Short mmCIF file of C-alpha atoms in Angstrom, two decimals:
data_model
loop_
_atom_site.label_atom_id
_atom_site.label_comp_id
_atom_site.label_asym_id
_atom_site.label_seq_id
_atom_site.Cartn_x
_atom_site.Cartn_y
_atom_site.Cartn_z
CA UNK C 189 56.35 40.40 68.86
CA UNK C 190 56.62 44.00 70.03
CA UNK C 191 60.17 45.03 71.28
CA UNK C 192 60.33 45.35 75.16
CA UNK C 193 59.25 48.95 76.83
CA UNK C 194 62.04 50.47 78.08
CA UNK C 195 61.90 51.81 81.90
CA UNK C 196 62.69 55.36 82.29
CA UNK C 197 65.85 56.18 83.45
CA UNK C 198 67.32 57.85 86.59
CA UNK C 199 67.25 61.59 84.69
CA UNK C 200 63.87 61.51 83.72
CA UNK C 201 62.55 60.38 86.87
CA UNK C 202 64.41 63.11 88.69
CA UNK C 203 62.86 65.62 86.00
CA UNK C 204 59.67 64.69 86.66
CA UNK C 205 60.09 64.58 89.75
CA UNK C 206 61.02 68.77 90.14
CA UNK C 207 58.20 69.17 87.76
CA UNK C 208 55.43 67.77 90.16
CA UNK C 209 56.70 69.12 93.33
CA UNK C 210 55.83 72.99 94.01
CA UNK C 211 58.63 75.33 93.04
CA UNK C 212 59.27 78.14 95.10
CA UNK C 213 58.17 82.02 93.77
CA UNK C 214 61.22 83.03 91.66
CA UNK C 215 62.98 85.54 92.81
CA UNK C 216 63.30 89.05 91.23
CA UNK C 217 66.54 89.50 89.17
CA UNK C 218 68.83 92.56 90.55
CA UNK C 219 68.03 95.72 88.73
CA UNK C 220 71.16 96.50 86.56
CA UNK C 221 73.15 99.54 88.38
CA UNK C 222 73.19 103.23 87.18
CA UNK C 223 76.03 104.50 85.31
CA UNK C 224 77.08 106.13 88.31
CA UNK C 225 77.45 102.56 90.00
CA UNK C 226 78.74 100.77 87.41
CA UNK C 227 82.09 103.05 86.72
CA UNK C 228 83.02 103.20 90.73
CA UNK C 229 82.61 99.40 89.95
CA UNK C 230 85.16 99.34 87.18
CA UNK C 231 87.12 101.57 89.53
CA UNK C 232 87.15 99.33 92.52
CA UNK C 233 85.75 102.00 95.06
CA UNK C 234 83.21 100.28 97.58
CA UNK C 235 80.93 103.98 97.48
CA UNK C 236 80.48 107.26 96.61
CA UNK C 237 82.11 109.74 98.95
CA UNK C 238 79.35 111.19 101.25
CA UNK C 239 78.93 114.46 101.12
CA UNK C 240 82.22 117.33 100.26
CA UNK C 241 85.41 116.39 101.48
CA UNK C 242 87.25 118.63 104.22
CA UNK C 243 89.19 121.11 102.14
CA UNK C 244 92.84 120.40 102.87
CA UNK C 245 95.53 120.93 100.08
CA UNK C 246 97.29 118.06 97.89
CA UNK C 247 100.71 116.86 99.83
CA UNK C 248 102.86 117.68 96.77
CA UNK C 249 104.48 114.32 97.10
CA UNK C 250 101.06 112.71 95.75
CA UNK C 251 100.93 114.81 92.91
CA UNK C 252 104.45 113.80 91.54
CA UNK C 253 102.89 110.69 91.90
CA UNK C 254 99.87 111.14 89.82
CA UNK C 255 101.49 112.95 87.22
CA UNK C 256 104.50 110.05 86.92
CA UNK C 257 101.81 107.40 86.59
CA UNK C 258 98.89 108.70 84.52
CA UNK C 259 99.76 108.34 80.90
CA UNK C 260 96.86 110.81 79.96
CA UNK C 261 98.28 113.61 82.21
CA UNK C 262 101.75 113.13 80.53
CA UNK C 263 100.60 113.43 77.46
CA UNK C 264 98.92 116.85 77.73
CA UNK C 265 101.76 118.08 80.39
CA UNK C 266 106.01 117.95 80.45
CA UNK C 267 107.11 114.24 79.50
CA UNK C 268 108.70 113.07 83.26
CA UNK C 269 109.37 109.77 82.29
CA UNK C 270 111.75 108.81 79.11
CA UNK C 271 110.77 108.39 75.89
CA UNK C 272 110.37 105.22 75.31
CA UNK C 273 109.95 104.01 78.90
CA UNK C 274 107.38 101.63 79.77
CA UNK C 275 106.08 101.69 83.55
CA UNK C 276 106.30 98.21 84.96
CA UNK C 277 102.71 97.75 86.41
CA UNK C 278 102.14 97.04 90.11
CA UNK C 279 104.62 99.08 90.85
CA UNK C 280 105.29 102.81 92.25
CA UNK C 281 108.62 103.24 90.56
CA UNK C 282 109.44 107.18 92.38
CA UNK C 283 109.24 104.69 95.98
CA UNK C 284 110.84 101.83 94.79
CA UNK C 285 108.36 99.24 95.67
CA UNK C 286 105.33 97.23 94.70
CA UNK C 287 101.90 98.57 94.82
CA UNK C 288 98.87 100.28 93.24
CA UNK C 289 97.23 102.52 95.70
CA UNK C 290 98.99 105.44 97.80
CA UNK C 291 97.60 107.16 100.53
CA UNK C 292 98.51 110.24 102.15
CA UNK C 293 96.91 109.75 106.12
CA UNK C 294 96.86 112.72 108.08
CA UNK C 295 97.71 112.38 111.73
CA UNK C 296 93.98 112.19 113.42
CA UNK C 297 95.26 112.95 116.92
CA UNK C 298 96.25 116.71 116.21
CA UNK C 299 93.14 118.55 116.96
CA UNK C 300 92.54 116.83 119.94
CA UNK C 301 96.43 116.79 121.36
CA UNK C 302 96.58 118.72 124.17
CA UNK C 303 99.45 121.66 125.08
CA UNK C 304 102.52 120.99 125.37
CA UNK C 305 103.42 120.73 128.99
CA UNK C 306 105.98 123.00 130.48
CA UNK C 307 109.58 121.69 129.78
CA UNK C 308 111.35 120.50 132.73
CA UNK C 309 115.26 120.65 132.56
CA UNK C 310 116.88 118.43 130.51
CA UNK C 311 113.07 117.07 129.64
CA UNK C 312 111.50 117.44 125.94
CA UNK C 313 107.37 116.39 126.08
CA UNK C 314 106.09 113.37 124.02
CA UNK C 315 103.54 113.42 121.41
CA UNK C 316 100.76 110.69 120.41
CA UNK C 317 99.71 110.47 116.82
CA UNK C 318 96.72 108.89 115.84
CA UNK C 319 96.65 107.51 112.11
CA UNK C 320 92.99 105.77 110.70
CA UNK C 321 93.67 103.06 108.32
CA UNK C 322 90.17 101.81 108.19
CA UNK C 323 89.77 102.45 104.72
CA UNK C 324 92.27 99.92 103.96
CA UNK C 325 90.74 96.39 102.52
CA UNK C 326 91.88 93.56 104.08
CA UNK C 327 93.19 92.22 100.25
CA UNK C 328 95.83 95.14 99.94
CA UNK C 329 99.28 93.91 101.33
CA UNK C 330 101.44 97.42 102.69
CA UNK C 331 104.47 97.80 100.65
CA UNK C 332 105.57 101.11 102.53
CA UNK C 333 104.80 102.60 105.50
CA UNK C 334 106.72 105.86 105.64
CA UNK C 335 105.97 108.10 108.79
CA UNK C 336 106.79 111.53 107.68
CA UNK C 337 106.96 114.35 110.34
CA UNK C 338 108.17 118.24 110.63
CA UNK C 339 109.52 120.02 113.54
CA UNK C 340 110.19 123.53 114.73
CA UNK C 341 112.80 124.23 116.72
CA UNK C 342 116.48 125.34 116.61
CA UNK C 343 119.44 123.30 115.83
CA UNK C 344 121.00 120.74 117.85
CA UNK C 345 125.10 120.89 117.58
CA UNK C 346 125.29 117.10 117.90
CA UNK C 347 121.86 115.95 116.19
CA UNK C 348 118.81 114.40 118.32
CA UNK C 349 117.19 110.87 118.09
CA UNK C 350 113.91 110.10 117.44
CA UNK C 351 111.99 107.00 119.73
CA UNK C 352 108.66 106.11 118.80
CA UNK C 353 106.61 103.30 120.93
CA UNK C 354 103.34 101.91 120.47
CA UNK C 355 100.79 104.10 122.25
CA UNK C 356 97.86 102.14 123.50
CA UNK C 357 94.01 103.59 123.44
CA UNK C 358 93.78 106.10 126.62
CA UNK C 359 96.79 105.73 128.12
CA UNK C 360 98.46 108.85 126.90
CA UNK C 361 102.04 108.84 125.31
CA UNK C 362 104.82 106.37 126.19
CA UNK C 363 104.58 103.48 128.28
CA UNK C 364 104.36 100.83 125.09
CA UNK C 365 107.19 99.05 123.78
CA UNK C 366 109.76 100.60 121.63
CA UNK C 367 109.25 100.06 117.89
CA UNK C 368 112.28 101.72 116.64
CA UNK C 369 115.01 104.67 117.42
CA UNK C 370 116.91 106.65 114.74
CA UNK C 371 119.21 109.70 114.29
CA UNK C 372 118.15 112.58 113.09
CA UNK C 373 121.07 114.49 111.71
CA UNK C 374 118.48 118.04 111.32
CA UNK C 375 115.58 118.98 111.56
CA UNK C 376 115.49 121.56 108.09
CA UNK C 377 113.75 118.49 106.29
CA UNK C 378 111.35 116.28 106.53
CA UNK C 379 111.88 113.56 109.23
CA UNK C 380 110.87 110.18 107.62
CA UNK C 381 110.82 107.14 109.35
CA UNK C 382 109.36 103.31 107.64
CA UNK C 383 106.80 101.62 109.77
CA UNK C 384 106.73 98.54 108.16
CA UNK C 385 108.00 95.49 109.78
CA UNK C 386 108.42 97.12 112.92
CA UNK C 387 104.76 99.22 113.72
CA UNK C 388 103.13 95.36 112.12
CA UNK C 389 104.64 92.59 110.28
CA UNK C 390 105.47 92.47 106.63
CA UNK C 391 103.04 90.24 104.66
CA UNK C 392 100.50 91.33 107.02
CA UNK C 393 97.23 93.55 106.63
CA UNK C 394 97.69 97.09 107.93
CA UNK C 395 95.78 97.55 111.65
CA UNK C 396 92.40 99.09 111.38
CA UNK C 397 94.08 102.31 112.88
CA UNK C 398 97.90 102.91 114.18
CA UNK C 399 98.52 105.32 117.85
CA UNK C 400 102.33 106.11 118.00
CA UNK C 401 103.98 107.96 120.92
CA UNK C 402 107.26 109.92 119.63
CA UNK C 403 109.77 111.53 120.90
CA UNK C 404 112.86 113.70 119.62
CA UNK C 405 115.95 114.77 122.34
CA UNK C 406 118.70 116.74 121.56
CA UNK C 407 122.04 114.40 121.77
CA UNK C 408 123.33 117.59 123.81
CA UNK C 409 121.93 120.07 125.56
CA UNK C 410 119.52 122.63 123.15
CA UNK C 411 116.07 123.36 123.09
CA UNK C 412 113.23 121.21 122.52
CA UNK C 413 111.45 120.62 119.15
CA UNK C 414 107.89 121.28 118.71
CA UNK C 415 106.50 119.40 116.36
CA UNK C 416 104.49 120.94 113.57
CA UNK C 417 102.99 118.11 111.21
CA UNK C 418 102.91 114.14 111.20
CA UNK C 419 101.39 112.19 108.34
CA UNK C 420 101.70 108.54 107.06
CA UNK C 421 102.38 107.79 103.22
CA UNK C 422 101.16 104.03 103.24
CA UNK C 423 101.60 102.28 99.96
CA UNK C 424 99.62 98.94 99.04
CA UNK C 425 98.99 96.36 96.62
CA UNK C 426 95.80 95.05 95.72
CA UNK C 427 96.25 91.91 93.53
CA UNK C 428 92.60 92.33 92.00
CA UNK C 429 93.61 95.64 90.22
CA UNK C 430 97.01 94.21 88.93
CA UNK C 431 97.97 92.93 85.95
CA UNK C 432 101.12 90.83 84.54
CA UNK C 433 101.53 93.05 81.44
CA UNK C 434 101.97 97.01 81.02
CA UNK C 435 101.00 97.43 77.94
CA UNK C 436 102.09 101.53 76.90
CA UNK C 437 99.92 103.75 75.27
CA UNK C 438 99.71 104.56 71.24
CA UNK C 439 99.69 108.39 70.25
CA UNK C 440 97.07 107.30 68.01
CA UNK C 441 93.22 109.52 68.63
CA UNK C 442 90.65 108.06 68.05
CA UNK C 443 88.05 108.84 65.84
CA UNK C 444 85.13 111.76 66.71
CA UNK C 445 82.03 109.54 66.44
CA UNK C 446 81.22 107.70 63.21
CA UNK C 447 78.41 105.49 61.46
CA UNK C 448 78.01 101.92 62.58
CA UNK C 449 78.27 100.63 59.24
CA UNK C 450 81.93 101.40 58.60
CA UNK C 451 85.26 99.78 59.51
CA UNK C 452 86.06 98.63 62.85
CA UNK C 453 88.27 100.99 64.92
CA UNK C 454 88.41 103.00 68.37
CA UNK C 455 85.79 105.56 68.70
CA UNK C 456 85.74 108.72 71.25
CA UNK C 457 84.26 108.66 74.13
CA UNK C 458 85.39 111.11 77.27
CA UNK C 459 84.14 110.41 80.85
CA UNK C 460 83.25 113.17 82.65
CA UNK C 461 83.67 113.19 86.40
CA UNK C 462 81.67 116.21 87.10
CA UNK C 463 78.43 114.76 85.12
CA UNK C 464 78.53 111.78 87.51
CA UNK C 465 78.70 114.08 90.20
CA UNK C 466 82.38 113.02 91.55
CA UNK C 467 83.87 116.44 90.94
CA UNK C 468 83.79 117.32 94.54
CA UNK C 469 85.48 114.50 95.82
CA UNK C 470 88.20 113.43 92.55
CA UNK C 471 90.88 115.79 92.37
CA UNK C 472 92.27 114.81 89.01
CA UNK C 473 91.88 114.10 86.37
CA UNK C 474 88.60 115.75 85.68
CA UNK C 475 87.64 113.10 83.31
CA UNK C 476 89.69 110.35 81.11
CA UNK C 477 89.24 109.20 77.20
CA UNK C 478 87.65 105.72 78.15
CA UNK C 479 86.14 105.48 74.18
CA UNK C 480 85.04 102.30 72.52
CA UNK C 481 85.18 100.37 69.38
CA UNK C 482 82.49 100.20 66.79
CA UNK C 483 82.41 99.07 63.03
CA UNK C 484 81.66 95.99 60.71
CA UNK C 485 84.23 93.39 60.67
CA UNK C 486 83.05 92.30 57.43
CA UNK C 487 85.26 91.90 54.09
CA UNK C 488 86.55 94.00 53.62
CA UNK C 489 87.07 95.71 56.34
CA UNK C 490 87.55 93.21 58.37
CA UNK C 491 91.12 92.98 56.62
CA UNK C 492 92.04 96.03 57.74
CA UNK C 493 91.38 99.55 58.76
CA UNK C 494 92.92 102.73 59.85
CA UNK C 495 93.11 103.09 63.91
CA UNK C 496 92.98 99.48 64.09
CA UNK C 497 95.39 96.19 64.31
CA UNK C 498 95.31 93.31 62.12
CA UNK C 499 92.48 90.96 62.91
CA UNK C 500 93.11 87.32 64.05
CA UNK C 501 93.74 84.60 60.99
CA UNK C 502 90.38 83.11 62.37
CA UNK C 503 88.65 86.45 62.31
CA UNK C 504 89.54 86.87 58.45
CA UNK C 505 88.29 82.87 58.10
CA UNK C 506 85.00 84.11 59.48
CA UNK C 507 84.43 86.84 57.33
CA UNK C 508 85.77 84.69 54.29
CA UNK C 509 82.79 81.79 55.69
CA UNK C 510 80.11 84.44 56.10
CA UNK C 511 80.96 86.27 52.27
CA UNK C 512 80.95 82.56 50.95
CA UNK C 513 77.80 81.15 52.62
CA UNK C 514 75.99 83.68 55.00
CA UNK C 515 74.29 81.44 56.82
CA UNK C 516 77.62 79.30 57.97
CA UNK C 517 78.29 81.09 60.67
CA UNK C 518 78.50 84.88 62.08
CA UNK C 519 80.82 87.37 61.72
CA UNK C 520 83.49 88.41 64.08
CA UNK C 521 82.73 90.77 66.42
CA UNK C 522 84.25 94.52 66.43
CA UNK C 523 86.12 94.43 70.58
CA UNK C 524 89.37 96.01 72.17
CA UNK C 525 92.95 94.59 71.18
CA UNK C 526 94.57 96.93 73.55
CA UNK C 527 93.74 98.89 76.12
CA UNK C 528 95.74 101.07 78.83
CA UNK C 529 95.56 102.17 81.93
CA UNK C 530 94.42 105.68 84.15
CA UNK C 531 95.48 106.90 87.68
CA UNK C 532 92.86 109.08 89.87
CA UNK C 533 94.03 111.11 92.82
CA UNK C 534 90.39 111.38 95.16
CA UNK C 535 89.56 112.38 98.65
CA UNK C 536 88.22 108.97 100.47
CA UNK C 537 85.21 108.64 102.92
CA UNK C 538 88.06 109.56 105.69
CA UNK C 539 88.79 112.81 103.75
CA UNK C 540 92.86 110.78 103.02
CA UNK C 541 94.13 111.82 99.32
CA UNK C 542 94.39 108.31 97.67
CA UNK C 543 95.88 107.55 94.43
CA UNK C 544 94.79 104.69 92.60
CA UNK C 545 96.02 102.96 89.83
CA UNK C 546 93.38 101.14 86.97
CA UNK C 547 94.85 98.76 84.20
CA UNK C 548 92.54 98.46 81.20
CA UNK C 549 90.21 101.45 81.38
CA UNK C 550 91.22 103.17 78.21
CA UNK C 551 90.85 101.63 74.67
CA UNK C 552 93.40 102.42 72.10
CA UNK C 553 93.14 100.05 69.65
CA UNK C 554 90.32 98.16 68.08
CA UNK C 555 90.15 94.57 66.27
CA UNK C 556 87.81 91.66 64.89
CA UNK C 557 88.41 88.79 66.79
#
C-alpha cells in the first residue's frame, strides 16, 4: 500500500504563491559614492562647502583648540598636553565640558546694525546681535554657550553692568524679557557671558538662530562703550561621533607600502585634502595619515609581526586548521586592532570656523582576527 501524499504546507504555498503573481520591475541599486562622498561620510558633514568661504581669520581661541585635541598636530608641533596624558573622549578638556564639535559664530547682525544714535544724558544706545545656528543638527545637545564680546570705550571708576534681553524679529533692541545681568569689572578683556540655560534650556536643541539686545551702563557717570565685536563660542555633543573609550596613539609609523604577500601590519596611506578639493574650505590639517592594514595572516606570520599586536587565540587556531587541512576552513583576515582619532578645523556652509572631533579615523595597529 503506498504511504499517504503529504499536502503541502503553509511555506510552500506562500512560495508559490509570490512566484505566480507578477513581481514588480526591480529597482536599480544606488551607485556606490565617489571618494569624495564617501570620506565627508566618515566625517559626518551633510555636504561639501559651496563655493570659497568668506576670508575671515581663525579666532585664536579655536586654534588652541585644534592643536590640544589633534594627536597628529602634536606630534609634529610643541607637546601641550603631558606626557603620558590620555584625552578623555567627548570631551573639550581647555572648556571644561562635554562635547565634540566647537563653533566659533560670528554676530550676523553687524553689517546691517545701524549708527549709533546720539547719546542722550545719562543714556548709553542698545545693540541687537544676530547669531545663525542653523547649521546645528537637531542630535547635538549644547554644552556651552559662551557669548563673547569687546568694547571700546574708557574706563568706568565703579565698573558697568551688562543686560541682555531676548530681541524679537523686527522689533529693534529691547523690549523682550531679561535673560540675564552681570558686572563687568573692565572692559580691557574680553566680556564673556554663558547663554545656556538662560538664552534656551539645558538638555534642549540650540534655536535655529539666537537675536539678543545688550546693553552695558556705567555704574557711575562715564562715557558710553561702543561696542567693537560680538561672537558666540557654542560647544555641542553629538552622541553618533562619540565613543566610550580614548584609546591614545602609538609612536609607531607605519610601513611605506609593501607586497601583499607578507606579514600583516599597518601600511601608509596619507589623505590629502587638497586632492579632494576641500583645501579651500578645511583650514587644518591639510591632510591626516588614515593608512590601512595589509598582509597574510598565515603561519607564520600570523603569530606575529613587527608593527602589529598579537593575534586572537582563535586567529592562531585558524591558521593552525588551515596549515593542517586547507580546506577546513579560511584564514583570518588581516583588519585594525586599534585605531585613533583626528580633529579638523573647516569653514561651514555659513562661513562659522567649526572644529570637529572623529574617533577611529587613523589606524595604528594591525591584527588577524
Amino acid at each position: 500500500m503506498p504511504p499517504p501524499r503529504r499536502r503541502p504546507g503553509r511555506r510552500v504555498l506562500f512560495l508559490l504563491l509570490a512566484l505566480l503573481l507578477p513581481s514588480p520591475p526591480p529597482t536599480r541599486a544606488p551607485a556606490p559614492p565617489g571618494p569624495a562622498a564617501a570620506l565627508l561620510q566618515a566625517l559626518g558633514l551633510p555636504d561639501v562647502h559651496r563655493g570659497a568661504p568668506t576670508p575671515r581669520p581663525v579666532p585664536p581661541v579655536m586654534w588652541r583648540l585644534f592643536r590640544h585635541r589633534d594627536p597628529q598636530e602634536a606630534r609634529v608641533g610643541p607637546r601641550r598636553t603631558p606626557q603620558g596624558t590620555t584625552l578623555r573622549p567627548c570631551h573639550v578638556e581647555e572648556l571644561g565640558v562635554a562635547g565634540n564639535i566647537v563653533r566659533h559664530i560670528p554676530d550676523r547682525g553687524a553689517p546691517t546694525r545701524p549708527p549709533e544714535p546720539a547719546r542722550a544724558a545719562g543714556q548709553c544706545p542698545e545693540w541687537t546681535v544676530v547669531f545663525d545656528l542653523a547649521a546645528v543638527e537637531p542630535a547635538e545637545r549644547p554644552s556651552r554657550a559662551r557669548l563673547e564680546l569687546r568694547f571700546a570705550a574708557a574706563e568706568a571708576p565703579f565698573g558697568w553692568e551688562l543686560s541682555i534681553t531676548q530681541a524679537a524679529e523686527g522689533a529693534g533692541a529691547g523690549g523682550g524679557p531679561v535673560l540675564l545681568r552681570q558686572a563687568v569689572p573692565t572692559l580691557r578683556t574680553p566680556v564673556r557671558a554663558e547663554l545656556l540655560g538662560a538664552a534656551w534650556p539645558r538638555n534642549a536643541s540650540a534655536p535655529r538662530s539666537l537675536r539678543l539686545a545688550l546693553a552695558l551702563l556705567p555704574r557711575a557717570s562715564a562715557g558710553c562703550a561702543h561696542l567693537a565685536e560680538a561672537s558666540l563660542l557654542l560647544v555641542t555633543l553629538d552622541p553618533r561621533l562619540c565613543h566610550p573609550l580614548a584609546r591614545p596613539r602609538r609612536e609607531a609609523e607605519p610601513a611605506v607600502g609593501g607586497s601583499p604577500g607578507g606579514a600583516c601590519r599597518t601600511r601608509r596611506l596619507y589623505v590629502s585634502f587638497r586632492e579632494v578639493g576641500w583645501h579651500r574650505w578645511v583650514i587644518a590639517p591639510r591632510g591626516f595619515l588614515a593608512n590601512y592594514c595589509q598582509g597574510q595572516c598565515a603561519l607564520p606570520a600570523a603569530l606575529s609581526g613587527p608593527g602589529g599586536t598579537a593575534p586572537l587565540n582563535h586567529a592562531v587556531l585558524r591558521a593552525l586548521m588551515h596549515a593542517a587541512a586547507p580546506g577546513a576552513g579560511g584564514l583570518p583576515c588581516c583588519v585594525p586592532a586599534r585605531l585613533s582619532p583626528i580633529s579638523v578645523l573647516f569653514f561651514d556652509n555659513s562661513d562659522n570656523v567649526v572644529l570637529r572631533h572623529y574617533e577611529d579615523m587613523v589606524v595604528d595597529e594591525c591584527g588577524c582576527r
